[in-house]
Amino acid sequence: MTDQTWNVLLREQLSWHWTRQLRDRLDGLTDEEYFWEPAPGCWSVRPRGTGAAPAQLGSGAMTLDVARPAPDPPPFTTIAWRLGHVIVGVLAVRNAAHFGRAPTDYRSFEYAPTAAEALAQLDAEYATWLAGVESLGETGLARPCGAAEGPYAELPLAALVLHINRELIHHLAEVCLLRDLHLHTHRQPPAGGEVR
């Protein structure tokens, strides 16, 4: 039991979910699923200049729909939007602040125009995050988060790791649920029969 340090336990909480419950469920994500809008007025990732949200953020050909402050209730968001949030707001910004990734934010990020590219971005940011957490060791987890985390600057990095674990598990489970919903609402009946 001596090898079960807090650093290992925190990483295993996320990596167990990633390898046993999540990542395989994202394989084969299609562009149709990625951009599918299951409700009117969805926020998504869209070609520059085509969004109807109050603001469109991003530096490339694709932008992310946003508004500050967010409307109440906020619009429903697509898989593309949710992956954009996870890739940028949950992982890339934190990787830049704590683990040497090039600086980025919602405005400067180049959002993926395809599902495959989004999954590649997700995999890269996840790998950077997990390696970064491992590099903290035990003592690094106790270090304050610092100015990058705003009002949470004085909390230990362990609190940030727990928060990121929650965010990834929560939002990526939503992505999986949207894939299930897409499958079950777009399933074609077999020739001469009903959908079972």
PDB file of C-alpha atoms in Angstrom:
ATOM      1  CA  MET A   1       0.000   0.000   0.000  1.00  0.00           C
ATOM      2  CA  THR A   2       3.020   2.327   0.239  1.00  0.00           C
ATOM      3  CA  ASP A   3       2.908   3.094  -3.505  1.00  0.00           C
ATOM      4  CA  GLN A   4      -0.632   4.500  -3.182  1.00  0.00           C
ATOM      5  CA  THR A   5       0.297   8.153  -2.709  1.00  0.00           C
ATOM      6  CA  TRP A   6      -2.257  10.929  -3.107  1.00  0.00           C
ATOM      7  CA  ASN A   7      -0.759  11.803  -6.477  1.00  0.00           C
ATOM      8  CA  VAL A   8      -1.259   8.247  -7.724  1.00  0.00           C
ATOM      9  CA  LEU A   9      -4.785   8.091  -6.319  1.00  0.00           C
ATOM     10  CA  LEU A  10      -5.818  11.388  -7.921  1.00  0.00           C
ATOM     11  CA  ARG A  11      -4.446  10.342 -11.307  1.00  0.00           C
ATOM     12  CA  GLU A  12      -5.988   6.888 -11.083  1.00  0.00           C
ATOM     13  CA  GLN A  13      -9.406   8.348 -10.319  1.00  0.00           C
ATOM     14  CA  LEU A  14      -9.346  10.070 -13.694  1.00  0.00           C
ATOM     15  CA  SER A  15      -7.353   7.549 -15.715  1.00  0.00           C
ATOM     16  CA  TRP A  16      -9.595   4.671 -14.559  1.00  0.00           C
ATOM     17  CA  HIS A  17     -12.656   6.547 -15.820  1.00  0.00           C
ATOM     18  CA  TRP A  18     -10.854   7.572 -19.027  1.00  0.00           C
ATOM     19  CA  THR A  19      -9.706   4.049 -19.947  1.00  0.00           C
ATOM     20  CA  ARG A  20     -12.614   1.964 -18.639  1.00  0.00           C
ATOM     21  CA  GLN A  21     -15.692   4.112 -19.137  1.00  0.00           C
ATOM     22  CA  LEU A  22     -15.012   7.004 -21.455  1.00  0.00           C
ATOM     23  CA  ARG A  23     -12.438   7.087 -24.218  1.00  0.00           C
ATOM     24  CA  ASP A  24     -13.604   3.998 -26.117  1.00  0.00           C
ATOM     25  CA  ARG A  25     -17.126   5.459 -26.161  1.00  0.00           C
ATOM     26  CA  LEU A  26     -15.812   8.467 -28.077  1.00  0.00           C
ATOM     27  CA  ASP A  27     -14.148   6.387 -30.795  1.00  0.00           C
ATOM     28  CA  GLY A  28     -15.842   6.742 -34.152  1.00  0.00           C
ATOM     29  CA  LEU A  29     -17.478  10.069 -33.291  1.00  0.00           C
ATOM     30  CA  THR A  30     -18.796  11.362 -36.613  1.00  0.00           C
ATOM     31  CA  ASP A  31     -18.968  14.930 -37.841  1.00  0.00           C
ATOM     32  CA  GLU A  32     -22.754  14.551 -37.946  1.00  0.00           C
ATOM     33  CA  GLU A  33     -22.786  13.738 -34.218  1.00  0.00           C
ATOM     34  CA  TYR A  34     -20.171  16.410 -33.454  1.00  0.00           C
ATOM     35  CA  PHE A  35     -22.297  19.211 -34.929  1.00  0.00           C
ATOM     36  CA  TRP A  36     -25.759  17.754 -34.220  1.00  0.00           C
ATOM     37  CA  GLU A  37     -28.168  20.286 -32.708  1.00  0.00           C
ATOM     38  CA  PRO A  38     -30.743  18.342 -30.687  1.00  0.00           C
ATOM     39  CA  ALA A  39     -32.703  21.466 -29.676  1.00  0.00           C
ATOM     40  CA  PRO A  40     -33.470  24.844 -31.248  1.00  0.00           C
ATOM     41  CA  GLY A  41     -30.965  27.633 -30.639  1.00  0.00           C
ATOM     42  CA  CYS A  42     -28.014  25.419 -29.676  1.00  0.00           C
ATOM     43  CA  TRP A  43     -24.586  26.836 -29.103  1.00  0.00           C
ATOM     44  CA  SER A  44     -21.910  25.055 -31.082  1.00  0.00           C
ATOM     45  CA  VAL A  45     -18.571  25.361 -32.840  1.00  0.00           C
ATOM     46  CA  ARG A  46     -19.303  26.957 -36.223  1.00  0.00           C
ATOM     47  CA  PRO A  47     -17.547  28.319 -39.283  1.00  0.00           C
ATOM     48  CA  ARG A  48     -16.437  31.892 -38.608  1.00  0.00           C
ATOM     49  CA  GLY A  49     -19.204  34.402 -39.237  1.00  0.00           C
ATOM     50  CA  THR A  50     -22.104  31.939 -39.089  1.00  0.00           C
ATOM     51  CA  GLY A  51     -22.900  31.960 -35.366  1.00  0.00           C
ATOM     52  CA  ALA A  52     -25.950  33.714 -33.917  1.00  0.00           C
ATOM     53  CA  ALA A  53     -24.677  33.880 -30.310  1.00  0.00           C
ATOM     54  CA  PRO A  54     -23.721  37.314 -28.956  1.00  0.00           C
ATOM     55  CA  ALA A  55     -20.033  36.400 -29.331  1.00  0.00           C
ATOM     56  CA  GLN A  56     -18.008  33.888 -31.309  1.00  0.00           C
ATOM     57  CA  LEU A  57     -14.565  33.130 -29.912  1.00  0.00           C
ATOM     58  CA  GLY A  58     -11.607  31.467 -31.606  1.00  0.00           C
ATOM     59  CA  SER A  59      -8.654  32.357 -33.779  1.00  0.00           C
ATOM     60  CA  GLY A  60      -9.145  29.979 -36.693  1.00  0.00           C
ATOM     61  CA  ALA A  61     -11.804  29.144 -39.235  1.00  0.00           C
ATOM     62  CA  MET A  62     -14.133  27.824 -36.490  1.00  0.00           C
ATOM     63  CA  THR A  63     -15.534  29.739 -33.528  1.00  0.00           C
ATOM     64  CA  LEU A  64     -17.263  28.853 -30.258  1.00  0.00           C
ATOM     65  CA  ASP A  65     -20.670  30.416 -29.472  1.00  0.00           C
ATOM     66  CA  VAL A  66     -20.732  32.285 -26.139  1.00  0.00           C
ATOM     67  CA  ALA A  67     -22.301  35.179 -24.239  1.00  0.00           C
ATOM     68  CA  ARG A  68     -21.146  37.033 -21.131  1.00  0.00           C
ATOM     69  CA  PRO A  69     -23.085  36.906 -18.969  1.00  0.00           C
ATOM     70  CA  ALA A  70     -24.609  33.625 -20.070  1.00  0.00           C
ATOM     71  CA  PRO A  71     -28.373  33.758 -20.675  1.00  0.00           C
ATOM     72  CA  ASP A  72     -30.659  32.194 -18.092  1.00  0.00           C
ATOM     73  CA  PRO A  73     -31.326  29.456 -18.967  1.00  0.00           C
ATOM     74  CA  PRO A  74     -28.240  28.961 -21.108  1.00  0.00           C
ATOM     75  CA  PRO A  75     -28.734  27.484 -24.586  1.00  0.00           C
ATOM     76  CA  PHE A  76     -28.338  23.759 -25.064  1.00  0.00           C
ATOM     77  CA  THR A  77     -24.843  22.929 -26.319  1.00  0.00           C
ATOM     78  CA  THR A  78     -23.678  20.487 -28.979  1.00  0.00           C
ATOM     79  CA  ILE A  79     -21.009  17.821 -28.641  1.00  0.00           C
ATOM     80  CA  ALA A  80     -18.681  20.189 -30.522  1.00  0.00           C
ATOM     81  CA  TRP A  81     -19.304  22.951 -27.972  1.00  0.00           C
ATOM     82  CA  ARG A  82     -18.888  20.629 -24.989  1.00  0.00           C
ATOM     83  CA  LEU A  83     -15.639  19.203 -26.369  1.00  0.00           C
ATOM     84  CA  GLY A  84     -14.428  22.746 -27.055  1.00  0.00           C
ATOM     85  CA  HIS A  85     -15.150  23.681 -23.449  1.00  0.00           C
ATOM     86  CA  VAL A  86     -13.333  20.620 -22.101  1.00  0.00           C
ATOM     87  CA  ILE A  87     -10.360  20.946 -24.435  1.00  0.00           C
ATOM     88  CA  VAL A  88      -9.850  24.673 -23.852  1.00  0.00           C
ATOM     89  CA  GLY A  89     -11.462  25.801 -20.604  1.00  0.00           C
ATOM     90  CA  VAL A  90     -10.934  22.676 -18.560  1.00  0.00           C
ATOM     91  CA  LEU A  91      -7.589  21.387 -19.879  1.00  0.00           C
ATOM     92  CA  ALA A  92      -5.600  23.661 -22.221  1.00  0.00           C
ATOM     93  CA  VAL A  93      -5.871  26.800 -20.094  1.00  0.00           C
ATOM     94  CA  ARG A  94      -4.781  24.821 -17.005  1.00  0.00           C
ATOM     95  CA  ASN A  95      -2.016  23.051 -18.932  1.00  0.00           C
ATOM     96  CA  ALA A  96      -0.720  26.476 -19.973  1.00  0.00           C
ATOM     97  CA  ALA A  97      -0.961  27.900 -16.460  1.00  0.00           C
ATOM     98  CA  HIS A  98       0.647  24.971 -14.657  1.00  0.00           C
ATOM     99  CA  PHE A  99       2.456  22.603 -17.012  1.00  0.00           C
ATOM    100  CA  GLY A 100       4.276  24.590 -19.689  1.00  0.00           C
ATOM    101  CA  ARG A 101       1.793  24.396 -22.537  1.00  0.00           C
ATOM    102  CA  ALA A 102       1.784  27.392 -24.897  1.00  0.00           C
ATOM    103  CA  PRO A 103      -0.628  30.059 -23.577  1.00  0.00           C
ATOM    104  CA  THR A 104      -4.183  29.823 -24.865  1.00  0.00           C
ATOM    105  CA  ASP A 105      -7.731  30.810 -24.015  1.00  0.00           C
ATOM    106  CA  TYR A 106     -11.178  30.688 -25.587  1.00  0.00           C
ATOM    107  CA  ARG A 107     -10.355  33.646 -27.877  1.00  0.00           C
ATOM    108  CA  SER A 108      -6.995  32.424 -29.179  1.00  0.00           C
ATOM    109  CA  PHE A 109      -7.721  28.704 -29.552  1.00  0.00           C
ATOM    110  CA  GLU A 110      -8.218  27.098 -32.990  1.00  0.00           C
ATOM    111  CA  TYR A 111     -11.350  24.978 -32.625  1.00  0.00           C
ATOM    112  CA  ALA A 112     -11.535  21.696 -34.521  1.00  0.00           C
ATOM    113  CA  PRO A 113     -13.583  21.632 -37.741  1.00  0.00           C
ATOM    114  CA  THR A 114     -14.066  17.855 -37.479  1.00  0.00           C
ATOM    115  CA  ALA A 115     -14.832  15.318 -34.792  1.00  0.00           C
ATOM    116  CA  ALA A 116     -11.569  13.474 -35.442  1.00  0.00           C
ATOM    117  CA  GLU A 117      -9.532  16.649 -34.948  1.00  0.00           C
ATOM    118  CA  ALA A 118     -11.422  17.475 -31.742  1.00  0.00           C
ATOM    119  CA  LEU A 119     -10.677  14.018 -30.346  1.00  0.00           C
ATOM    120  CA  ALA A 120      -6.995  14.440 -31.245  1.00  0.00           C
ATOM    121  CA  GLN A 121      -6.984  17.781 -29.390  1.00  0.00           C
ATOM    122  CA  LEU A 122      -8.717  16.150 -26.418  1.00  0.00           C
ATOM    123  CA  ASP A 123      -6.220  13.288 -26.309  1.00  0.00           C
ATOM    124  CA  ALA A 124      -3.254  15.676 -26.467  1.00  0.00           C
ATOM    125  CA  GLU A 125      -4.544  17.965 -23.704  1.00  0.00           C
ATOM    126  CA  TYR A 126      -5.518  14.998 -21.512  1.00  0.00           C
ATOM    127  CA  ALA A 127      -2.038  13.470 -21.884  1.00  0.00           C
ATOM    128  CA  THR A 128      -0.419  16.818 -21.011  1.00  0.00           C
ATOM    129  CA  TRP A 129      -2.661  17.207 -17.959  1.00  0.00           C
ATOM    130  CA  LEU A 130      -2.051  13.696 -16.638  1.00  0.00           C
ATOM    131  CA  ALA A 131       1.725  13.980 -17.113  1.00  0.00           C
ATOM    132  CA  GLY A 132       1.661  17.395 -15.470  1.00  0.00           C
ATOM    133  CA  VAL A 133      -0.198  16.115 -12.428  1.00  0.00           C
ATOM    134  CA  GLU A 134       2.276  13.240 -12.151  1.00  0.00           C
ATOM    135  CA  SER A 135       5.170  15.721 -12.288  1.00  0.00           C
ATOM    136  CA  LEU A 136       3.803  17.491  -9.203  1.00  0.00           C
ATOM    137  CA  GLY A 137       4.627  14.532  -6.989  1.00  0.00           C
ATOM    138  CA  GLU A 138       3.304  14.708  -3.461  1.00  0.00           C
ATOM    139  CA  THR A 139       4.785  18.057  -2.487  1.00  0.00           C
ATOM    140  CA  GLY A 140       3.532  19.825  -5.614  1.00  0.00           C
ATOM    141  CA  LEU A 141      -0.053  18.902  -4.807  1.00  0.00           C
ATOM    142  CA  ALA A 142       0.201  20.993  -1.640  1.00  0.00           C
ATOM    143  CA  ARG A 143       1.517  24.069  -3.466  1.00  0.00           C
ATOM    144  CA  PRO A 144      -0.997  26.935  -3.908  1.00  0.00           C
ATOM    145  CA  CYS A 145      -2.680  27.126  -7.331  1.00  0.00           C
ATOM    146  CA  GLY A 146      -1.463  30.665  -7.882  1.00  0.00           C
ATOM    147  CA  ALA A 147      -2.855  33.697  -9.695  1.00  0.00           C
ATOM    148  CA  ALA A 148      -3.961  31.715 -12.768  1.00  0.00           C
ATOM    149  CA  GLU A 149      -6.836  30.309 -10.697  1.00  0.00           C
ATOM    150  CA  GLY A 150      -8.174  33.717  -9.666  1.00  0.00           C
ATOM    151  CA  PRO A 151     -10.183  33.567  -6.437  1.00  0.00           C
ATOM    152  CA  TYR A 152      -8.916  30.020  -5.852  1.00  0.00           C
ATOM    153  CA  ALA A 153      -5.241  31.043  -5.939  1.00  0.00           C
ATOM    154  CA  GLU A 154      -4.586  30.013  -2.331  1.00  0.00           C
ATOM    155  CA  LEU A 155      -6.121  26.551  -2.639  1.00  0.00           C
ATOM    156  CA  PRO A 156      -3.661  23.671  -3.051  1.00  0.00           C
ATOM    157  CA  LEU A 157      -3.129  22.224  -6.510  1.00  0.00           C
ATOM    158  CA  ALA A 158      -4.740  19.020  -5.200  1.00  0.00           C
ATOM    159  CA  ALA A 159      -8.048  20.932  -5.067  1.00  0.00           C
ATOM    160  CA  LEU A 160      -7.602  21.941  -8.714  1.00  0.00           C
ATOM    161  CA  VAL A 161      -6.852  18.331  -9.689  1.00  0.00           C
ATOM    162  CA  LEU A 162     -10.041  17.180  -7.967  1.00  0.00           C
ATOM    163  CA  HIS A 163     -11.993  19.941  -9.738  1.00  0.00           C
ATOM    164  CA  ILE A 164     -10.599  18.975 -13.155  1.00  0.00           C
ATOM    165  CA  ASN A 165     -11.409  15.309 -12.478  1.00  0.00           C
ATOM    166  CA  ARG A 166     -15.017  16.293 -11.738  1.00  0.00           C
ATOM    167  CA  GLU A 167     -15.234  18.528 -14.804  1.00  0.00           C
ATOM    168  CA  LEU A 168     -13.879  15.878 -17.167  1.00  0.00           C
ATOM    169  CA  ILE A 169     -16.062  13.093 -15.793  1.00  0.00           C
ATOM    170  CA  HIS A 170     -19.159  15.328 -15.854  1.00  0.00           C
ATOM    171  CA  HIS A 171     -18.803  16.937 -19.290  1.00  0.00           C
ATOM    172  CA  LEU A 172     -17.497  13.898 -21.130  1.00  0.00           C
ATOM    173  CA  ALA A 173     -20.339  11.799 -19.710  1.00  0.00           C
ATOM    174  CA  GLU A 174     -22.659  14.418 -21.247  1.00  0.00           C
ATOM    175  CA  VAL A 175     -20.923  13.908 -24.596  1.00  0.00           C
ATOM    176  CA  CYS A 176     -21.468  10.142 -24.326  1.00  0.00           C
ATOM    177  CA  LEU A 177     -25.127  10.676 -23.465  1.00  0.00           C
ATOM    178  CA  LEU A 178     -25.569  12.944 -26.495  1.00  0.00           C
ATOM    179  CA  ARG A 179     -24.039  10.234 -28.681  1.00  0.00           C
ATOM    180  CA  ASP A 180     -26.559   7.755 -27.237  1.00  0.00           C
ATOM    181  CA  LEU A 181     -29.405  10.209 -27.876  1.00  0.00           C
ATOM    182  CA  HIS A 182     -28.221  10.792 -31.460  1.00  0.00           C
ATOM    183  CA  LEU A 183     -28.048   7.041 -32.081  1.00  0.00           C
ATOM    184  CA  HIS A 184     -31.520   6.400 -30.716  1.00  0.00           C
ATOM    185  CA  THR A 185     -33.198   9.330 -32.482  1.00  0.00           C
ATOM    186  CA  HIS A 186     -31.487   8.806 -35.855  1.00  0.00           C
ATOM    187  CA  ARG A 187     -31.615   5.011 -36.026  1.00  0.00           C
ATOM    188  CA  GLN A 188     -32.996   3.789 -39.333  1.00  0.00           C
ATOM    189  CA  PRO A 189     -35.560   0.981 -39.235  1.00  0.00           C
ATOM    190  CA  PRO A 190     -34.433  -2.244 -40.885  1.00  0.00           C
ATOM    191  CA  ALA A 191     -35.889  -2.876 -44.345  1.00  0.00           C
ATOM    192  CA  GLY A 192     -39.519  -3.892 -43.903  1.00  0.00           C
ATOM    193  CA  GLY A 193     -39.502  -3.578 -40.124  1.00  0.00           C
ATOM    194  CA  GLU A 194     -39.501  -1.352 -37.111  1.00  0.00           C
ATOM    195  CA  VAL A 195     -36.594  -0.156 -35.026  1.00  0.00           C
ATOM    196  CA  ARG A 196     -36.108  -2.485 -32.089  1.00  0.00           C
TER     197      ARG A 196
END
